[in-house]
Tab-separated table of C-alpha atoms in Angstrom:
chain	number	residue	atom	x	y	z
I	1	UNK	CA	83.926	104.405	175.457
I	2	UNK	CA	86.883	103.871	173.012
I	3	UNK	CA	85.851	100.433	172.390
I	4	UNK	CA	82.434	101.631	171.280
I	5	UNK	CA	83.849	104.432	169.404
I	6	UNK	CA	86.066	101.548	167.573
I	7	UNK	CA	83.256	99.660	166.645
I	8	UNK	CA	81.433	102.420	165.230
I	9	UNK	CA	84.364	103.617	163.353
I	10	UNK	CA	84.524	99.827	161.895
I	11	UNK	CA	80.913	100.000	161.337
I	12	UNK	CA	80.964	103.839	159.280
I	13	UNK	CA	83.773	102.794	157.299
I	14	UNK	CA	81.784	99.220	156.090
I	15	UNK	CA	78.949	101.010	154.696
I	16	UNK	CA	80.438	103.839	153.005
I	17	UNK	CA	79.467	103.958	149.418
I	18	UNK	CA	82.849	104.703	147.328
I	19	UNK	CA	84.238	103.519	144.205
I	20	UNK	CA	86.931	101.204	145.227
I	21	UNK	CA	86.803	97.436	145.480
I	22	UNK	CA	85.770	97.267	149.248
I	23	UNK	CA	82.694	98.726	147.998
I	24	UNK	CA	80.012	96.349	149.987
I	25	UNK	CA	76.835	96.077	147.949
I	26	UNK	CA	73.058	95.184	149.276
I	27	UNK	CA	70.869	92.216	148.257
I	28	UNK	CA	69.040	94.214	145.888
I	29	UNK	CA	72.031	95.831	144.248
I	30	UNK	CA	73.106	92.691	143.374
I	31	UNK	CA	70.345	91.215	141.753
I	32	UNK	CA	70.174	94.111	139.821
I	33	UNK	CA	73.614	93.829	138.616
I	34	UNK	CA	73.454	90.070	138.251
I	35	UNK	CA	69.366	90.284	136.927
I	36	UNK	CA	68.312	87.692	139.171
I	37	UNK	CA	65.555	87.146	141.669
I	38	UNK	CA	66.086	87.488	145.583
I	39	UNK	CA	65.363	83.648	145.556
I	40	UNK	CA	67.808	82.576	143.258
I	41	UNK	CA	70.708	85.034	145.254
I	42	UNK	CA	69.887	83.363	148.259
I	43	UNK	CA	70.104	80.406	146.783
I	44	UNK	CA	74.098	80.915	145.243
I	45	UNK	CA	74.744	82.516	149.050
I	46	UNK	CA	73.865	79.684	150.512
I	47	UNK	CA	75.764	77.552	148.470
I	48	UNK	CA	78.667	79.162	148.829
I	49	UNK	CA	78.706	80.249	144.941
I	50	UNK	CA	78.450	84.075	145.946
I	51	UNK	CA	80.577	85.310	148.801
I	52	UNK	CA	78.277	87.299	151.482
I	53	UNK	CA	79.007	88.984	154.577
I	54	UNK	CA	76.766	89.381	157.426
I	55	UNK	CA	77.183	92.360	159.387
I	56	UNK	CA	74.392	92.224	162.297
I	57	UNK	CA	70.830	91.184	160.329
I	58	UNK	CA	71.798	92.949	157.469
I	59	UNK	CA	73.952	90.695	154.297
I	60	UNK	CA	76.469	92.922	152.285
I	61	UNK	CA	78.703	91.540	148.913
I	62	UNK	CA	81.469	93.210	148.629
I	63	UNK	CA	82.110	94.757	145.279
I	64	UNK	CA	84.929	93.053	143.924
I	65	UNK	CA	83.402	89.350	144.919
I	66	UNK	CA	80.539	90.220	142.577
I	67	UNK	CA	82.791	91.365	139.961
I	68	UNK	CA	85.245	88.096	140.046
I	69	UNK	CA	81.676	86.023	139.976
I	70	UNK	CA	80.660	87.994	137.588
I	71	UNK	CA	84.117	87.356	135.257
I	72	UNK	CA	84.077	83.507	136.198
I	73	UNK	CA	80.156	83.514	134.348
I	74	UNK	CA	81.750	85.123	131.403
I	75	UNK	CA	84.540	82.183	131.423
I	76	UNK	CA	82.531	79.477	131.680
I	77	UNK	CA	80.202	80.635	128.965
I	78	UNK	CA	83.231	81.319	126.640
I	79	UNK	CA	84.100	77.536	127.169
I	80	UNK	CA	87.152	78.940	129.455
């Protein structure tokens, strides 16, 4: 029972939505930050470009991964 209640403890505290950087984000909330297609997210997973996590069927980002791919865009199009 207390290994269950572990793992559903882990499990709670993954998906809660808060404002800090362990803030894990869903497929569609980050091609909506990123405004791209489902295809072309899959595509930078795969290749390793966006760090995903995969937590049963379901693939999370966390929050600040998006954010330092995010910054590393803005560097390379500044000639950085």
């Amino acid at each position: 029972i207390l290994n269950a209640f572990n793992k559903w403890n882990y499990f709670s505290d993954l998906f809660k939505k808060s404002e800090s950087d362990s803030e894990y984000l869903t497929r569609e909330e980050v091609c909506k930050r990123l405004k791209i297609s489902k295809g072309t997210l899959n595509n930078r997973s795969r290749s390793g470009e966006i760090p995903f996590h995969k937590v049963g069927r379901r693939v999370l980002y966390r929050n600040c991964e998006v954010q330092e791919y995010i910054n590393g865009q803005k560097r390379m199009s500044y000639g950085e």
